[in-house]
XYZ file of C-alpha atoms in Angstrom:
427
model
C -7.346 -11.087 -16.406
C -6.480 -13.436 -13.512
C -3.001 -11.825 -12.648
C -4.128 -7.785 -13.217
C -5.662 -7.549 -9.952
C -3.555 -8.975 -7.859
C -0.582 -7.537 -10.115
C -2.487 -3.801 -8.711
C -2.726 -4.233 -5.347
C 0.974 -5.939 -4.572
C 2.307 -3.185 -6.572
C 1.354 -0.346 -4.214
C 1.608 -2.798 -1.049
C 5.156 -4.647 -2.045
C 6.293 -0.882 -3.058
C 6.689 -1.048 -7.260
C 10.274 -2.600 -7.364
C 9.502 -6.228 -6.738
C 6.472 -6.372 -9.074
C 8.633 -4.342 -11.744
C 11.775 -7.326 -10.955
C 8.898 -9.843 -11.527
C 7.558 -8.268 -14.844
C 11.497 -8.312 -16.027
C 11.808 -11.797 -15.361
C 8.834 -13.293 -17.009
C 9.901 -11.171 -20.118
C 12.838 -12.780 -20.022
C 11.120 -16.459 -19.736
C 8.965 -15.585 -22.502
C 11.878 -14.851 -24.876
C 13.246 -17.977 -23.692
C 9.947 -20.093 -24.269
C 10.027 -18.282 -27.994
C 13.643 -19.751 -28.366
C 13.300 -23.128 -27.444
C 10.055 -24.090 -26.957
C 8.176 -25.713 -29.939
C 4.775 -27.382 -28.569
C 1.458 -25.678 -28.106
C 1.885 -26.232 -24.329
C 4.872 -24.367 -24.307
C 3.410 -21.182 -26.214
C 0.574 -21.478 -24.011
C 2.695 -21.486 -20.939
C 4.551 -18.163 -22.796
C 1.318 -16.647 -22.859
C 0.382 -16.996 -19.551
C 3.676 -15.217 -18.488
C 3.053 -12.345 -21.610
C 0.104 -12.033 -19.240
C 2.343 -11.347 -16.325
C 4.168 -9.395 -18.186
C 1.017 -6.788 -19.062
C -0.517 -7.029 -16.043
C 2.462 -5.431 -14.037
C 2.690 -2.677 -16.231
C 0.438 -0.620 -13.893
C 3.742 -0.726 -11.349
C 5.703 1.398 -14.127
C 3.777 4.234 -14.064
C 2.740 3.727 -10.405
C 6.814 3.924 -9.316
C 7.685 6.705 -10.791
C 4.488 9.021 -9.515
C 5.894 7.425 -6.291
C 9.296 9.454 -6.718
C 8.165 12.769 -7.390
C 6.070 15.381 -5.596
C 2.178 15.705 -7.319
C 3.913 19.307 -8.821
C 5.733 16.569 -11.487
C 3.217 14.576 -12.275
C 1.684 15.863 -15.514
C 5.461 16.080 -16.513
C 6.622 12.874 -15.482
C 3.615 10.856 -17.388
C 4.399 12.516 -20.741
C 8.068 11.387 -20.251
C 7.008 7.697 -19.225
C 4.443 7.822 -22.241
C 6.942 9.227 -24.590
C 9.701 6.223 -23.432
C 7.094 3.582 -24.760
C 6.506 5.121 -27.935
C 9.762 5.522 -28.518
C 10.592 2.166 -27.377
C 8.319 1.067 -29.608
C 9.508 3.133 -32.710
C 12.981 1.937 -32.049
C 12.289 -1.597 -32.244
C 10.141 -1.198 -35.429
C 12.315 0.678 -37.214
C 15.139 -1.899 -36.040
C 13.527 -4.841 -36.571
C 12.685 -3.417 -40.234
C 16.159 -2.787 -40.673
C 17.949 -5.722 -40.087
C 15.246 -8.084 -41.740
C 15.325 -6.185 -45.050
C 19.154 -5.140 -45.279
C 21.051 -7.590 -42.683
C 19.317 -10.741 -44.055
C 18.382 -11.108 -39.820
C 16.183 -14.340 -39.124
C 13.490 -14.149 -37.115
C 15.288 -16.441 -34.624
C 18.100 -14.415 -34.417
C 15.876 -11.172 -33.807
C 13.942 -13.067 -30.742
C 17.829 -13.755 -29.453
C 18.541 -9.931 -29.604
C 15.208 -9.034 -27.958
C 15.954 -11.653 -25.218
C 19.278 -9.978 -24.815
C 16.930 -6.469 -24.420
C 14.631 -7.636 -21.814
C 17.506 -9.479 -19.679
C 19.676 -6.153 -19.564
C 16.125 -4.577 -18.311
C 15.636 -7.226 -15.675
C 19.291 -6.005 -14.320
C 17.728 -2.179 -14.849
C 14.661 -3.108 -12.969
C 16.954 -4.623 -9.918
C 19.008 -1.730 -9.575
C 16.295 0.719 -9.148
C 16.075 2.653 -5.576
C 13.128 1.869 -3.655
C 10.482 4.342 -3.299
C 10.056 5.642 0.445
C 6.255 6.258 -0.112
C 3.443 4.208 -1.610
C 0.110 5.890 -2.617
C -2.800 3.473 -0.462
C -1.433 1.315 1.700
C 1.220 3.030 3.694
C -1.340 6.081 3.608
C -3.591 4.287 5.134
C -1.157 2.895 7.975
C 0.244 6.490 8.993
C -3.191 7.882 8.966
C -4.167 5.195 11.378
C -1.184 5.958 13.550
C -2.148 9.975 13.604
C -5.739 8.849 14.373
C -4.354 6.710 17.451
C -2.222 9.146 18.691
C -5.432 11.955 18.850
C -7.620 9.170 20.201
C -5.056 8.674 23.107
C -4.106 12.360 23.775
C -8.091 13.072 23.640
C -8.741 9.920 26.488
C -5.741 11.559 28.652
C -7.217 15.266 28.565
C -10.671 13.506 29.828
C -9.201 11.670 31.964
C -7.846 14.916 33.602
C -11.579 16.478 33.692
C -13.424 13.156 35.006
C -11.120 10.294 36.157
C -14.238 8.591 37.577
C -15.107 8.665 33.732
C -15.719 4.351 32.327
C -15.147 3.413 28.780
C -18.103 2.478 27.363
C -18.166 -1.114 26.403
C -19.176 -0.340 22.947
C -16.196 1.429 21.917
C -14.662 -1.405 20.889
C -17.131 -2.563 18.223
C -17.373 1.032 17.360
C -13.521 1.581 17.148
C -13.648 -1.985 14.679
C -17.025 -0.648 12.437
C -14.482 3.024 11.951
C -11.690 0.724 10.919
C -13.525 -1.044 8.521
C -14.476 1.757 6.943
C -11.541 3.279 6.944
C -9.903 -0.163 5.137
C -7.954 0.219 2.359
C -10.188 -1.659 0.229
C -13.612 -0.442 1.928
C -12.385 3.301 0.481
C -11.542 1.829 -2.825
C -14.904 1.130 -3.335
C -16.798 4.195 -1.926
C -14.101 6.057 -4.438
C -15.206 3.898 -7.440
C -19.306 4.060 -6.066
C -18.598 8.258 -6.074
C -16.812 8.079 -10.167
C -19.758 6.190 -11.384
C -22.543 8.623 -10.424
C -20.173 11.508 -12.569
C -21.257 11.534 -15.951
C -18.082 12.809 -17.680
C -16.129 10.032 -16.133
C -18.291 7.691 -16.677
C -18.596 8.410 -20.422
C -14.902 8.629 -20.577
C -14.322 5.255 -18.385
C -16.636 3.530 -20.344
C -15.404 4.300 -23.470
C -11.680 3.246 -22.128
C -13.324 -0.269 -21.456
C -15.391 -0.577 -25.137
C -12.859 1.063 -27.369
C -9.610 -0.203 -25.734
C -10.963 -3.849 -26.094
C -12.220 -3.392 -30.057
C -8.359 -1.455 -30.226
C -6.515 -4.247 -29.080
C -8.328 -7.133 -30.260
C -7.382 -5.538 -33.673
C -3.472 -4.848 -32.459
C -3.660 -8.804 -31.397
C -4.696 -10.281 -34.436
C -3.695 -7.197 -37.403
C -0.226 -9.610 -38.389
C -2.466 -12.544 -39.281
C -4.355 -10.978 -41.138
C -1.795 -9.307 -43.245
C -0.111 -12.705 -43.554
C -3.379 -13.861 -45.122
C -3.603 -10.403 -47.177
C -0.182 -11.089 -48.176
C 1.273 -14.241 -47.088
C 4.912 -13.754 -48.715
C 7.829 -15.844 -48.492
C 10.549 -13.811 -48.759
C 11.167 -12.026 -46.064
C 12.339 -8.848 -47.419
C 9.388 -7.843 -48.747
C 7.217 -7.795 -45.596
C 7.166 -4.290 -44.265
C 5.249 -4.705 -41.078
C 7.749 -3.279 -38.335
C 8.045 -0.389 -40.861
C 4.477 0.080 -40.698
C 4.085 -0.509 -36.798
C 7.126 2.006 -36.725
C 5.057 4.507 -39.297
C 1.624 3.731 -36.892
C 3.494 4.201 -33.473
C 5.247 8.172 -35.022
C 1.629 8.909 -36.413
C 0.029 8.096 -32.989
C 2.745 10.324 -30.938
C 2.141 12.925 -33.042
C -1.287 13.037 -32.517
C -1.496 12.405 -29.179
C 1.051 15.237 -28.661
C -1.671 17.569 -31.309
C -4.923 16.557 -29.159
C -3.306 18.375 -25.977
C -3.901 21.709 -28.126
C -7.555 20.832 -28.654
C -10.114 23.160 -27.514
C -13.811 21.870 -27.773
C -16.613 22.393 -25.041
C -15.989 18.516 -23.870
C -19.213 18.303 -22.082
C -21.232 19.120 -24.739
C -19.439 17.703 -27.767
C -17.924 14.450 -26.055
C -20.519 12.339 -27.203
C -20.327 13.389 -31.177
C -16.184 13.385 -31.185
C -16.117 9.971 -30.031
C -19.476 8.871 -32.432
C -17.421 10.015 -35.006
C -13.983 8.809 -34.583
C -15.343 5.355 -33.924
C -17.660 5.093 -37.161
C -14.293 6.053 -38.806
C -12.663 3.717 -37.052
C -15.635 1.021 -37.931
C -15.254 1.875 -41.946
C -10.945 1.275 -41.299
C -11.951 -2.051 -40.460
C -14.411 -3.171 -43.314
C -11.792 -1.525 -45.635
C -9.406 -4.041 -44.072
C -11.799 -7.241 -44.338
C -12.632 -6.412 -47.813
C -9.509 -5.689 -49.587
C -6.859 -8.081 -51.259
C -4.440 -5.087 -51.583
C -1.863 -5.565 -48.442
C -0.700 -1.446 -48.346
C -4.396 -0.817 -48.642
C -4.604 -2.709 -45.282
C -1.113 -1.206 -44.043
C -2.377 2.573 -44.411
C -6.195 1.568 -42.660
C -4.038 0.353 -39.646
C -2.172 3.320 -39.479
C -4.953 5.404 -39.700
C -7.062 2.965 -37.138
C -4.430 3.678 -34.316
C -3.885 6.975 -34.875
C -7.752 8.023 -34.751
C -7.392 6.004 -31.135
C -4.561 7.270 -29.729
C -6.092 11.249 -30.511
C -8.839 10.200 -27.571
C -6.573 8.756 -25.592
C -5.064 11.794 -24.018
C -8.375 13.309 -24.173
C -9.728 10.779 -22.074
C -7.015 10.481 -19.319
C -7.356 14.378 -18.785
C -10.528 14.378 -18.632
C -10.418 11.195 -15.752
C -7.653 13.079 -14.311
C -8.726 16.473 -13.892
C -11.542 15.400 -11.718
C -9.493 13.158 -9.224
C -6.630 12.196 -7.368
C -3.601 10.918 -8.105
C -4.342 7.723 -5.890
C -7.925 7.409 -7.687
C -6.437 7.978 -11.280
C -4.309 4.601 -10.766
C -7.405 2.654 -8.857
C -10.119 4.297 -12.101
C -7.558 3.240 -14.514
C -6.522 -0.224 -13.162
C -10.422 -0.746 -12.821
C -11.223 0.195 -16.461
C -8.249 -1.808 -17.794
C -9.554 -4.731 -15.766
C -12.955 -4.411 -17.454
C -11.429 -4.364 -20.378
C -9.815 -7.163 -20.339
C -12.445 -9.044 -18.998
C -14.739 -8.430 -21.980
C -12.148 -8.771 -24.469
C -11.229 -12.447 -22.702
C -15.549 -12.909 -23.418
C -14.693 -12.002 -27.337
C -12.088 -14.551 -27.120
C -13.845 -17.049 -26.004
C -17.007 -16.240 -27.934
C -15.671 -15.655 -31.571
C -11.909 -17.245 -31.765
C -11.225 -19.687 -29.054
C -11.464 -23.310 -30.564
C -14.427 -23.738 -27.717
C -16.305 -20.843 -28.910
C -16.855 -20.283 -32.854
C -13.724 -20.548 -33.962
C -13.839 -17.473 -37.150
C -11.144 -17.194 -38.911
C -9.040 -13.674 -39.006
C -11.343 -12.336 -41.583
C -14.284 -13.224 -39.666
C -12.779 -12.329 -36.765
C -12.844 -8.256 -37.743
C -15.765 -8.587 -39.414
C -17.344 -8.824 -36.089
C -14.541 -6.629 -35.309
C -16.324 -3.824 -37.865
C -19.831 -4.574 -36.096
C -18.940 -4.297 -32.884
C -17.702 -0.780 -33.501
C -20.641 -0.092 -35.782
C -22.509 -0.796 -32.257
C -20.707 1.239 -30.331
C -21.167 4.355 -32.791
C -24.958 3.774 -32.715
C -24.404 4.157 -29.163
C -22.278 7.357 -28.772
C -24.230 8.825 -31.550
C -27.454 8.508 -29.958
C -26.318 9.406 -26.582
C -24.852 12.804 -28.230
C -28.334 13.529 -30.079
C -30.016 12.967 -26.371
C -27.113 15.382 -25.391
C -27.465 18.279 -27.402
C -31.262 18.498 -27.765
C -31.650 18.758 -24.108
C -29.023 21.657 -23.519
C -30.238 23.414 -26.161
C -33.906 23.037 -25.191
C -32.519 23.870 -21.673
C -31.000 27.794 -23.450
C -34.553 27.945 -25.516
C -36.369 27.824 -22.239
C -34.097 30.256 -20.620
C -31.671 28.072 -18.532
C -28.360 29.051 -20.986
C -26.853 26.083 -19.947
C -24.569 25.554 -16.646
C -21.533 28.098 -16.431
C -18.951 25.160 -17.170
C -20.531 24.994 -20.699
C -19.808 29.057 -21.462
C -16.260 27.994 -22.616
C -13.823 25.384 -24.092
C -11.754 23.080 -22.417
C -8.093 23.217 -23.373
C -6.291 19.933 -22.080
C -3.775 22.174 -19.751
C -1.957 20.652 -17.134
C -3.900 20.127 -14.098
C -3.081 22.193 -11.089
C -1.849 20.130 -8.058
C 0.061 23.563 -5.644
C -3.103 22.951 -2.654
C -1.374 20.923 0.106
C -4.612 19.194 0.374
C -6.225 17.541 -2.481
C -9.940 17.132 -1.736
C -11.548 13.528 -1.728
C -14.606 12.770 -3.344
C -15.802 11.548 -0.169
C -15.442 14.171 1.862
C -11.940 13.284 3.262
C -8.979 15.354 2.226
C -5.436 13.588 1.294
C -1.845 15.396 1.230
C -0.552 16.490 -1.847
């Protein structure tokens, strides 16, 4: 939580590469902390680079939008989505692999991931530098334009009326316009201009509720199988089979939701209701059974119902906004997010707080998402009466309701993408 803003806005300022050399270093001292470091101090001190380490993530996607023209965009995030989950799949199914046939301690598998992240490091330091960023050097030639007209329109006044005098207020005024023209100043009005939009805020909010419940669950689902099933032999635990089985499941159905075709505005509201009371029953399945595939099969299911809104929800951000105000909504939302799910920490699990155990833990787990299905589910009822009270009395709802919304790519061929604000941006 500390690191993730300044981690976002040294990303676009430093241009990506040095905050993506810095995330492949602190993997690397993280692998070497798991090696040789035995002490709660020293796992602490991991953590606090495995925070690094997520927190710079937002420079991955961030460089390579950086590289392309907005025409490659849509195309470009499927392929850097697709690299994780198949990064992700690989490593599961390895992992699986050598600890049930090759006899592979855990040791030695923590040697061959440090031997992974180190040859990334040298990947990460090879990489070109991008000649663009998306804010800050924006912001600098757009000042430089703005001086040049502000000089070329004094010189054709001079011309008209040399006996002309500055006013001695132009200064001030000249400071108030750059103010407001700050890189951070517009941040805000952008974020100020997404809240009042309902869609995104539903769909932003529902990053920052679900994503926290999702990973708190991801966080703590291996202790709680270890408790489920606490076996000694190695060979018989099958959890990077089922986080390979879990990862598959979730790419195919994040590949399936693109083809979905629901009236969004409408229906938003029940879909997510839904999928999170389903998600909510996953979890008390989990607390209440002694029967570990019982609990392997709920997780699958449990990130596979997520990860089918999850490309839902970035379209439906996305189609409404820039490519600079996708990265700021997002980096804001994940922010949030991990802001509350530090509170849950502290709250329910941190030796300060309560201190549950991993049973209790998703118990509480299970009622926060019952919570957040009351929620959705009332907001949808609210929803639905009033549009169709709205067609009963002869309104027929607004034209953007007539038909579905397919999750298409978005169209980015204007040379000038159109601010919320008013201001227009080059494509």
């Amino acid at each position: 939580m500390a690191v993730l803003v300044p981690a976002f806005l040294l990303t676009d300022l430093l241009r990506y590469k040095p905050v993506l050399v810095i995330q492949g270093v602190s993997q690397v001292v993280i692998w070497l902390i798991l090696l040789r470091g035995s002490t709660l101090l020293q796992m602490q001190l991991m953590e606090f680079f495995y925070g690094i380490t997520m927190a710079c993530r937002v420079a991955y996607s961030s460089y390579i939008f950086s590289l392309v023209s907005p025409v490659l965009y849509q195309r470009v995030a499927g392929y850097s989505r697709s690299s994780v989950l198949l990064g992700v799949f690989t490593s599961s199914v390895l992992g699986q692999l050598c600890l049930s046939l090759g006899n592979i301690s855990f040791y030695t598998l923590n040697a061959i991931s440090l031997g992974f992240v180190s040859f990334g490091l040298l990947l990460a330091a090879c990489l070109p530098w991008p000649k663009r960023s998306l804010f800050f050097n924006r912001t600098q030639n757009q000042e430089k334009k703005e001086a040049v007209a502000e000089q070329a329109t004094e010189s054709e006044l001079d011309k008209i009326n040399p006996k002309v005098l500055k006013s001695p207020t132009a200064a001030p005024s000249c400071s108030t316009s750059r103010w407001r023209d700050s890189v951070f100043v517009g941040m805000l009005l952008e974020v100020k201009n997404v809240v009042k939009r309902p869609n995104l805020r539903l769909w932003s909010l529902w990053w920052i509720f679900n994503s926290t419940g999702y990973y708190l669950v991801l966080f703590y689902v291996h202790i709680l199988w270890n408790k489920v099933y606490p076996a000694s032999d190695n060979k018989k635990v099958y959890n990077g089979g089922v986080e390979a089985a879990s990862t598959l499941l979730s790419a195919i159905i994040s590949f399936m939701a693109g083809f979905v075709k629901i009236r969004w505005n409408l229906w938003s509201e029940l879909v997510i209701g839904v999928i999170t009371a389903v998600q909510a029953g996953l979890l008390l399945l989990m607390v209440n059974t002694d029967n570990i595939w019982v609990c392997y099969v709920s997780y699958i299911l449990f990130r596979g119902f997520y990860q089918f809104l999850v490309p839902i929800a970035t379209f439906q951000i996305a189609s409404s906004l820039t490519k600079e105000l996708c990265a700021l909504v997002f980096g804001i939302n994940t922010f949030l997010g991990t802001v509350l799910k530090s509170i849950i920490n502290l709250i329910f699990i941190d030796k300060r707080g309560l201190a549950f155990d991993v049973h209790a833990q998703f118990l509480v787990h299970f009622i926060y998402f019952t919570f957040l299905t009351v929620v959705y589910l009332v907001c949808a009822a609210v929803v639905i009466v009033r549009h169709y009270r709205s067609q009963q009395r002869g309104g027929g709802g607004s034209s953007d309701q007539a038909s579905p919304t397919e999750l298409s790519p978005v169209a980015v061929n204007l040379e000038v993408e159109p601010l919320s604000n008013g201001k227009s941006v080059k494509a």
